PDB file of C-alpha atoms in Angstrom:
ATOM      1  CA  UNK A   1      31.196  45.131   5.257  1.00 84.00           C
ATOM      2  CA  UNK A   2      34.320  44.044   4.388  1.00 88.00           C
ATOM      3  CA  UNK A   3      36.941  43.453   7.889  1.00 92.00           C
ATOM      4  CA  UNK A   4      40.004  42.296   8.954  1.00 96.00           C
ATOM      5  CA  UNK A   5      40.913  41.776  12.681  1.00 97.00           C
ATOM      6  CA  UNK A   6      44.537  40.741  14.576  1.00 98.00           C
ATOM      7  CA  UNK A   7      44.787  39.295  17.854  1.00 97.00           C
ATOM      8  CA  UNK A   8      46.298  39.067  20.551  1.00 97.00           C
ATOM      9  CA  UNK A   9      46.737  43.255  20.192  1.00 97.00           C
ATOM     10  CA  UNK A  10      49.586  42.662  22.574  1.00 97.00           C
ATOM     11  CA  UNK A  11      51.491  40.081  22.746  1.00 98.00           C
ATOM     12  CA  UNK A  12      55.072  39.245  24.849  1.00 98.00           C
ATOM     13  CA  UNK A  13      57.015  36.474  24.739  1.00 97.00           C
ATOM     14  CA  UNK A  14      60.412  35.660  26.190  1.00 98.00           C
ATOM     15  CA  UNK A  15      63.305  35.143  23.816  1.00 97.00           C
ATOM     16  CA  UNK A  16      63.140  31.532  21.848  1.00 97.00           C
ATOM     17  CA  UNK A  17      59.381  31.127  22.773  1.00 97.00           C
ATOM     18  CA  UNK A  18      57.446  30.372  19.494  1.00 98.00           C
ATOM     19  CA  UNK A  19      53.809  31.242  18.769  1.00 98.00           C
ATOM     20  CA  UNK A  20      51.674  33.000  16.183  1.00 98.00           C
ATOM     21  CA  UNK A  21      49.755  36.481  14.906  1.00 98.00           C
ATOM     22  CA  UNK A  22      46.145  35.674  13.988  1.00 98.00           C
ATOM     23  CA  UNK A  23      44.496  37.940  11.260  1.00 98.00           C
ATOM     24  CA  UNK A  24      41.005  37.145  10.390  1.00 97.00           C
ATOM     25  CA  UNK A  25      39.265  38.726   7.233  1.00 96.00           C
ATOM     26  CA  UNK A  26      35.420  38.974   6.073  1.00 93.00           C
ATOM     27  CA  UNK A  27      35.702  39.981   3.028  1.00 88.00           C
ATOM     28  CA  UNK A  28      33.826  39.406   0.088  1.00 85.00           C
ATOM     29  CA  UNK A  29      36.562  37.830  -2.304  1.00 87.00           C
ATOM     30  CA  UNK A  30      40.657  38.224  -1.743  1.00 91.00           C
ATOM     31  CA  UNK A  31      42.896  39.363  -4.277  1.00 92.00           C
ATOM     32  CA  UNK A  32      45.934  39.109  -2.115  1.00 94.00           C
ATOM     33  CA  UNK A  33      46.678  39.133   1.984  1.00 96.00           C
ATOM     34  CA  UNK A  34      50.026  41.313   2.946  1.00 97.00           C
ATOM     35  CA  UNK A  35      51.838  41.070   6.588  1.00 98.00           C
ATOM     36  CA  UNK A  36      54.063  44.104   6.850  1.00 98.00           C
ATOM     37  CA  UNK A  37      56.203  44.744  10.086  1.00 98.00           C
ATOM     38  CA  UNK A  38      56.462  48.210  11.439  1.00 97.00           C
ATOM     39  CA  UNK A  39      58.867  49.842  13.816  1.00 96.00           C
ATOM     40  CA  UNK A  40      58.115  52.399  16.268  1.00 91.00           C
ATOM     41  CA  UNK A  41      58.116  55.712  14.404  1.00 87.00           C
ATOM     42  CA  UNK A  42      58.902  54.273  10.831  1.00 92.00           C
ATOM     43  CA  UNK A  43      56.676  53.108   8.344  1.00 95.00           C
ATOM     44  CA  UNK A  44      55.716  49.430   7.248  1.00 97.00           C
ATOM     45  CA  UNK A  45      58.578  46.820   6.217  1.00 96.00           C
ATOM     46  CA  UNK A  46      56.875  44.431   3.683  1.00 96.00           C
ATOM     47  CA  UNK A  47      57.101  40.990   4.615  1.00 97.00           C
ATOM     48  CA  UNK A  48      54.901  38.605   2.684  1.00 96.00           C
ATOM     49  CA  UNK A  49      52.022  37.903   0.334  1.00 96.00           C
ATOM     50  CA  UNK A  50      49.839  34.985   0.185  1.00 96.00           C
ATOM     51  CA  UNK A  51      47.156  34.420  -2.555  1.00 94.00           C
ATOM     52  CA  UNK A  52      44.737  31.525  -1.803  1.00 93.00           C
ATOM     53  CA  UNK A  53      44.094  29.230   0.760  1.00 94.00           C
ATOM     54  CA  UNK A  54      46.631  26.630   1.450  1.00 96.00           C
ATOM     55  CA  UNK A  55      49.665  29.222   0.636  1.00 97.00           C
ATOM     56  CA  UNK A  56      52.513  29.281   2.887  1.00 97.00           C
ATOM     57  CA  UNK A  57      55.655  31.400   2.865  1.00 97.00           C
ATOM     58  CA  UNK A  58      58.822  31.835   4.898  1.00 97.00           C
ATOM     59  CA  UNK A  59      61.519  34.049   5.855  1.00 95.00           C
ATOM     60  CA  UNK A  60      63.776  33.439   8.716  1.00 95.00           C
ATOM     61  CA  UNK A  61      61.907  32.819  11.623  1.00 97.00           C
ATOM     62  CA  UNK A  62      58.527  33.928  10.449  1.00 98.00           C
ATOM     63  CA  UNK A  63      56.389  31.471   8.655  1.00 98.00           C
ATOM     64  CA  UNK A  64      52.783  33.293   7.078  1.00 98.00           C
ATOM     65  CA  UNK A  65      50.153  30.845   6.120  1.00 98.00           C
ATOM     66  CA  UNK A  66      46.442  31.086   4.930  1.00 97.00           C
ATOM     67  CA  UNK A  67      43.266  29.997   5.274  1.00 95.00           C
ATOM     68  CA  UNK A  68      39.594  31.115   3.668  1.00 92.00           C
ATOM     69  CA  UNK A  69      38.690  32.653   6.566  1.00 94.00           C
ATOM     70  CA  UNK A  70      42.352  33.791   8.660  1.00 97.00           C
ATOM     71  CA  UNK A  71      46.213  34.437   8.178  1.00 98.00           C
ATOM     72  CA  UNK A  72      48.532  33.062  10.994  1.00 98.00           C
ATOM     73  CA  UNK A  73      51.733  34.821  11.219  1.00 98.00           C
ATOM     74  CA  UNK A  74      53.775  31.867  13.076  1.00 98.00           C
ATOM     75  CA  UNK A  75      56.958  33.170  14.956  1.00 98.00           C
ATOM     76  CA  UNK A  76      60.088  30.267  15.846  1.00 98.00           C
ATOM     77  CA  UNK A  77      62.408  30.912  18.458  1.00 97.00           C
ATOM     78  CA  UNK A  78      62.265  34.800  18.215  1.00 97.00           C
ATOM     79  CA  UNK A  79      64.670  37.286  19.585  1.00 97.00           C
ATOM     80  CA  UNK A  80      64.474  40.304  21.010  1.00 97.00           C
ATOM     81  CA  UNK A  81      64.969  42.310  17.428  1.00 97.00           C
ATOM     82  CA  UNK A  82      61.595  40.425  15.992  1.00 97.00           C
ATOM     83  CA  UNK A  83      59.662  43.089  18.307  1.00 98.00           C
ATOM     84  CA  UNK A  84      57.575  45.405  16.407  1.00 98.00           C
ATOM     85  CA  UNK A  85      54.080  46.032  15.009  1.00 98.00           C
ATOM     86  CA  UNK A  86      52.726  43.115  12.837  1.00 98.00           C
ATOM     87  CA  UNK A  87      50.142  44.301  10.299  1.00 98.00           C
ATOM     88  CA  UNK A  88      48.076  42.341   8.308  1.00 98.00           C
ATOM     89  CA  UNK A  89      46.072  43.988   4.885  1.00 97.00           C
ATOM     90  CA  UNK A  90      43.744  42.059   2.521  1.00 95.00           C
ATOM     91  CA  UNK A  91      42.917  43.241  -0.817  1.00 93.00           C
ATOM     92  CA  UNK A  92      39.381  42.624  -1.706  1.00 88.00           C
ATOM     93  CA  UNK A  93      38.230  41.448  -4.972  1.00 84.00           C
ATOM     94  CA  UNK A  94      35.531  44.100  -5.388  1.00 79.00           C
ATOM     95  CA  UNK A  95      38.443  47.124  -5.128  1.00 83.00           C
ATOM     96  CA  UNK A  96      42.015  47.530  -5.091  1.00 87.00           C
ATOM     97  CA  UNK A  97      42.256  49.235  -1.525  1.00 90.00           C
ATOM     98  CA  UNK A  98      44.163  47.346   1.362  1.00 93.00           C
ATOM     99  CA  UNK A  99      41.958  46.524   4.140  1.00 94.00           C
ATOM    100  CA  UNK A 100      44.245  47.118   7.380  1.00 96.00           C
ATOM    101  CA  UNK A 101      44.217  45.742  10.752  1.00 97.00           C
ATOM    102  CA  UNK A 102      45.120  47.667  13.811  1.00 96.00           C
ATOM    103  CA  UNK A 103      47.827  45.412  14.221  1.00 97.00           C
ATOM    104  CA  UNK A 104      49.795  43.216  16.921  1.00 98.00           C
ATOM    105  CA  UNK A 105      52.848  44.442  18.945  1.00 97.00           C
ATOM    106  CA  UNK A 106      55.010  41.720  19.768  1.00 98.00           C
ATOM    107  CA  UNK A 107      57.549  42.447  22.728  1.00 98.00           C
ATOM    108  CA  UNK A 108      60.537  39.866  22.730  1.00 98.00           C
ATOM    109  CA  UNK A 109      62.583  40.443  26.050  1.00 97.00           C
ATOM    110  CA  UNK A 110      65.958  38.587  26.093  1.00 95.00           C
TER     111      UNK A 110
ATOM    112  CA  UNK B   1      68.228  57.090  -2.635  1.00 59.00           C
ATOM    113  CA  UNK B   2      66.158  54.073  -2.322  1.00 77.00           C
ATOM    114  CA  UNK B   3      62.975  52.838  -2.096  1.00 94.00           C
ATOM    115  CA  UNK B   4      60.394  55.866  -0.870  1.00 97.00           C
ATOM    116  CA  UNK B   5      61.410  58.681   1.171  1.00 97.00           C
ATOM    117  CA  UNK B   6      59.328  61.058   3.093  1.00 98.00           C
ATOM    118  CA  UNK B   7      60.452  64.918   4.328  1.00 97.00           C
ATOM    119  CA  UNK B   8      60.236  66.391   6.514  1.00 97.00           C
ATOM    120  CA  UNK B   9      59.905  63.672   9.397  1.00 96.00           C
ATOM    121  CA  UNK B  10      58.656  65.496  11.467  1.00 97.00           C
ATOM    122  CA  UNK B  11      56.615  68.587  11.797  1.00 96.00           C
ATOM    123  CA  UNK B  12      54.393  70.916  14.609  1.00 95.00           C
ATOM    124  CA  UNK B  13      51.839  73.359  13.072  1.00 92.00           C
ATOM    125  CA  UNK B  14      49.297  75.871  14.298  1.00 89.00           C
ATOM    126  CA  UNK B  15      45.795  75.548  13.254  1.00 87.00           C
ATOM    127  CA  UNK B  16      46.425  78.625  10.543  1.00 86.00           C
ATOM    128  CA  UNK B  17      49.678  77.370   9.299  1.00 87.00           C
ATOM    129  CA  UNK B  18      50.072  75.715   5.538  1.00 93.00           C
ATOM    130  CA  UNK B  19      52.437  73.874   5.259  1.00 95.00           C
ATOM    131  CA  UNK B  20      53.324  70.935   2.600  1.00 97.00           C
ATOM    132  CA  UNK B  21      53.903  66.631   2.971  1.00 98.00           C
ATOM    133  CA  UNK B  22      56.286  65.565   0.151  1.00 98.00           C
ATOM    134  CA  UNK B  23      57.052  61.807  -0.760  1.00 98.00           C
ATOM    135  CA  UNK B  24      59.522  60.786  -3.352  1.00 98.00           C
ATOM    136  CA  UNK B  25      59.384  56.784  -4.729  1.00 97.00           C
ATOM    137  CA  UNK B  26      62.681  55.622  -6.417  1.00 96.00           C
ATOM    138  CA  UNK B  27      60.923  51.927  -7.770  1.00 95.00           C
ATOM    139  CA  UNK B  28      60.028  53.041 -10.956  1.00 95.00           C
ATOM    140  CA  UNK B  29      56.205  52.575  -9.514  1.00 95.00           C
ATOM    141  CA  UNK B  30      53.281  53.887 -11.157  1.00 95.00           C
ATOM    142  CA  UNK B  31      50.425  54.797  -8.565  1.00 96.00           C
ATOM    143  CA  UNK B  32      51.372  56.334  -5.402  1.00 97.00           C
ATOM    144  CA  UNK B  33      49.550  56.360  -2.025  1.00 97.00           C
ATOM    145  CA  UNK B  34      48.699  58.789   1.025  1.00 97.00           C
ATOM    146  CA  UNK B  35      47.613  56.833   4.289  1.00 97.00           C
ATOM    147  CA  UNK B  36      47.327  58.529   7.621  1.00 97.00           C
ATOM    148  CA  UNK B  37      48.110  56.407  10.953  1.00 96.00           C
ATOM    149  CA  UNK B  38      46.728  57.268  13.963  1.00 95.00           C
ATOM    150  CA  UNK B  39      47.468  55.405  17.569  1.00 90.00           C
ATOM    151  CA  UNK B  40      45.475  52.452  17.665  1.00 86.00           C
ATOM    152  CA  UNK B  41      43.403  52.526  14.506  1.00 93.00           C
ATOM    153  CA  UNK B  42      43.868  50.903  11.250  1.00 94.00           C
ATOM    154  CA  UNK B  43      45.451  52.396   8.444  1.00 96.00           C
ATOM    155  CA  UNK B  44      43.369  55.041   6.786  1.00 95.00           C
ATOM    156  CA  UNK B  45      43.438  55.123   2.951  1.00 95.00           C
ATOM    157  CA  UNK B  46      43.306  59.110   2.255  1.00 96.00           C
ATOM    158  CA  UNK B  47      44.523  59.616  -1.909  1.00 96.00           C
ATOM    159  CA  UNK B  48      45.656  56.798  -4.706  1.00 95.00           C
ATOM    160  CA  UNK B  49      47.065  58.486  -8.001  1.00 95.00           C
ATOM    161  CA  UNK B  50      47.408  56.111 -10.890  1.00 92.00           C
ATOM    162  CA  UNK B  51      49.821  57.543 -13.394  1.00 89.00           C
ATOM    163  CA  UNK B  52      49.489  61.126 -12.040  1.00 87.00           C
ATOM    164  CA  UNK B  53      45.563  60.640 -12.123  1.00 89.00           C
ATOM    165  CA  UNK B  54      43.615  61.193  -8.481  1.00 89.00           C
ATOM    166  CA  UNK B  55      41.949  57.485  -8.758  1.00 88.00           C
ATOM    167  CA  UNK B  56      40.731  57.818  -4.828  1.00 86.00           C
ATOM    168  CA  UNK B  57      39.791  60.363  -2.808  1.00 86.00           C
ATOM    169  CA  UNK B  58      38.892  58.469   0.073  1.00 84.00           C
ATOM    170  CA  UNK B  59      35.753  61.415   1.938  1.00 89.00           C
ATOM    171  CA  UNK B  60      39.373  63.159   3.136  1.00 94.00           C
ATOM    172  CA  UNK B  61      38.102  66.909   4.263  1.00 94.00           C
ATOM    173  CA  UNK B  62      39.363  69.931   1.636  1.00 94.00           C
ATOM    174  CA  UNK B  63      42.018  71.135   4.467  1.00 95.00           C
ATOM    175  CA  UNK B  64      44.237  68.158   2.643  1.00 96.00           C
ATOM    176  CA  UNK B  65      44.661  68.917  -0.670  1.00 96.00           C
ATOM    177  CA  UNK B  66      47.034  65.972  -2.893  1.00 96.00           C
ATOM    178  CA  UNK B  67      49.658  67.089  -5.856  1.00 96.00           C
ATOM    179  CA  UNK B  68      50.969  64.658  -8.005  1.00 96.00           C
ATOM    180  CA  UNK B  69      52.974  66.437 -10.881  1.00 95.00           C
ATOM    181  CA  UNK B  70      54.827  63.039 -11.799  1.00 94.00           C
ATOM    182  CA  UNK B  71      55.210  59.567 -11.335  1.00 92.00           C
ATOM    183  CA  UNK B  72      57.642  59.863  -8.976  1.00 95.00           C
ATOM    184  CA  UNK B  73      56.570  62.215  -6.302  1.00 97.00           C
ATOM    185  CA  UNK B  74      53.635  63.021  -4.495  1.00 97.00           C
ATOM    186  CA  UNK B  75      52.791  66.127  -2.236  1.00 98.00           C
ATOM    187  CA  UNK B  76      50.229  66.812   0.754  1.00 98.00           C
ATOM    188  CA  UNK B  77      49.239  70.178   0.637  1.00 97.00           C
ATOM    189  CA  UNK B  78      48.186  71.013   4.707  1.00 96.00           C
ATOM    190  CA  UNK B  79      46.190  74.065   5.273  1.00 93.00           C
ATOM    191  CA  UNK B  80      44.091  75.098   8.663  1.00 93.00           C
ATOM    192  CA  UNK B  81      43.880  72.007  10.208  1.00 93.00           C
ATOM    193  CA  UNK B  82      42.352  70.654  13.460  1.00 94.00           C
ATOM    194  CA  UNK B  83      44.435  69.181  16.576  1.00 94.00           C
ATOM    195  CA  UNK B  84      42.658  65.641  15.509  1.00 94.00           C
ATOM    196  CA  UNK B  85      44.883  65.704  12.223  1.00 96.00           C
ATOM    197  CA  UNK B  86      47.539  64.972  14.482  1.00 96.00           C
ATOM    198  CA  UNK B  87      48.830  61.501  13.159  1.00 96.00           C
ATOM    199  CA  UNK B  88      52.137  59.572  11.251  1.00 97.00           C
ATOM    200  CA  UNK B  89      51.378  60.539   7.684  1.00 98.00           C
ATOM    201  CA  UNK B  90      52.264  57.517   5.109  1.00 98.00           C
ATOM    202  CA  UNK B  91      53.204  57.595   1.523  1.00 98.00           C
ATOM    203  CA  UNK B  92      53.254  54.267  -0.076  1.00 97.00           C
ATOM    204  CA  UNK B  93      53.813  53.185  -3.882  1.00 96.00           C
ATOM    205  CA  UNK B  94      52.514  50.332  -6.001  1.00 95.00           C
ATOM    206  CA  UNK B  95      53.785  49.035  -9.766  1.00 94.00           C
ATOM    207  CA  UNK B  96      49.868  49.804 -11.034  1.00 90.00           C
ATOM    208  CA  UNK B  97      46.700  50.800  -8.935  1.00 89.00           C
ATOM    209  CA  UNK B  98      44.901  48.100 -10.520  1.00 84.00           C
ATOM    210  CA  UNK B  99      46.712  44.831  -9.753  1.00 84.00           C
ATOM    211  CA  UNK B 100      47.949  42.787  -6.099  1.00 84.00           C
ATOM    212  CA  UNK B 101      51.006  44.176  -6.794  1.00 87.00           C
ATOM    213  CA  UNK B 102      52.786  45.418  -2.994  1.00 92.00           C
ATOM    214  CA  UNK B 103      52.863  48.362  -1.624  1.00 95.00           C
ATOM    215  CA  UNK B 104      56.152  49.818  -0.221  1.00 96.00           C
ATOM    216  CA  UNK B 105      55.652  52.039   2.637  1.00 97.00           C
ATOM    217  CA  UNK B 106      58.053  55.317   3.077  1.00 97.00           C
ATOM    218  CA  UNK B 107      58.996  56.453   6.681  1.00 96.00           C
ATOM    219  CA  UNK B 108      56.394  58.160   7.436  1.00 97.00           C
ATOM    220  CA  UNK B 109      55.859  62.485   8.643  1.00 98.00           C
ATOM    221  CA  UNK B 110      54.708  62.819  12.151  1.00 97.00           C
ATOM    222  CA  UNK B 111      52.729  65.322  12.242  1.00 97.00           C
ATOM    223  CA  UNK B 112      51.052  67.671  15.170  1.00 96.00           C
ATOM    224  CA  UNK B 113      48.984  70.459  14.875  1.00 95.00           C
ATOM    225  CA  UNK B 114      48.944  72.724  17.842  1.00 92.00           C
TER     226      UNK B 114
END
């Protein structure tokens, strides 16, 4: 059965402390992995799309990368307006549905 | 207007009440989307129209019934539902069902049935 899983589901750093957003996927062939970001009681920002293994993309301070098996969503020197919810969705090869996580909620306290 | 926008954003109903989700998409996008978010589960694909064409119906029970009279909006029909249908109600829209293409997300309804 086709999964994806984030981790940590909780995560808090203090302001400027870097780390990353894990999102592993069984699946059994991508088409495409999304991160969105999602604010409490609005829905989900788009952020990025990667394609195949290797695939890296960038925006500010968030850096996405991917692997066969896991997305890392790596986060430099964040501030306090990067907190949110972090979702990850893969598209499968044998549909067109996104595959959701339950997500990461990343606290940044100044 | 940009992007997709959801009314109402908010809304309390009784268990006998019908009452109706509407999403609007300003993208020029093809196949529209209803998800349903509740706390701490994933995002639950309910309805996919492709060109005004129900693509997806996703085991969603008959008490949610999906309109799609064009391209460009998309209703949730809501009639004698349970407290458990409590949740944040998502539209979303794609350039074509059948491609990677993104989906863009709308605000959201949340929704709580008495």
């Amino acid at each position: 059965e086709d999964q994806v899983t984030q981790s940590p589901e909780a995560l808090r750093l203090q302001e400027g402390e870097s780390s990353s957003l894990n999102c592993s996927y069984t699946v059994s062939g991508l088409r495409g992995l999304f991160w969105y970001r999602q604010d409490p009681g609005k829905g989900p920002e788009f952020l990025f799309t990667l394609y195949s293994a290797g695939e890296e993309k960038e925006k500010e301070r968030l850096k996405a990368t991917l692997t066969k098996k896991e997305s890392f969503l790596h986060i430099t020197a964040p501030k306090p307006e990067d907190s949110a919810t972090y979702l990850c969705a893969v598209q499968t090869s044998g549909t067109y549905k996104y595959i959701f996580g339950t997500g990461t909620r990343l606290k940044v306290l100044a | 207007e940009t992007g997709v926008t959801q009314t109402p954003r908010h809304l309390v109903m009784g268990m006998t009440n019908k009452k109706s989700l509407k999403c609007e998409q300003h993208l020029g996008h093809n196949a529209m989307y209803w998800y349903k978010q509740s706390a701490k589960k994933p995002l639950e694909l309910m309805f996919v129209y492709s060109l005004e064409e129900r693509v997806e119906n996703n085991s969603v029970p008959s008490r949610f019934s999906p309109e799609c009279p064009n391209s460009s909006h998309l209703f949730l029909h809501l009639h004698t539902l349970q407290p458990e249908d409590s949740a944040l109600y998502l539209c979303a829209s794609s350039q074509a069902w059948t491609s990677t293409d993104t989906q863009y997300f709308g605000p959201g309804t949340r929704l709580t049935v008495l």
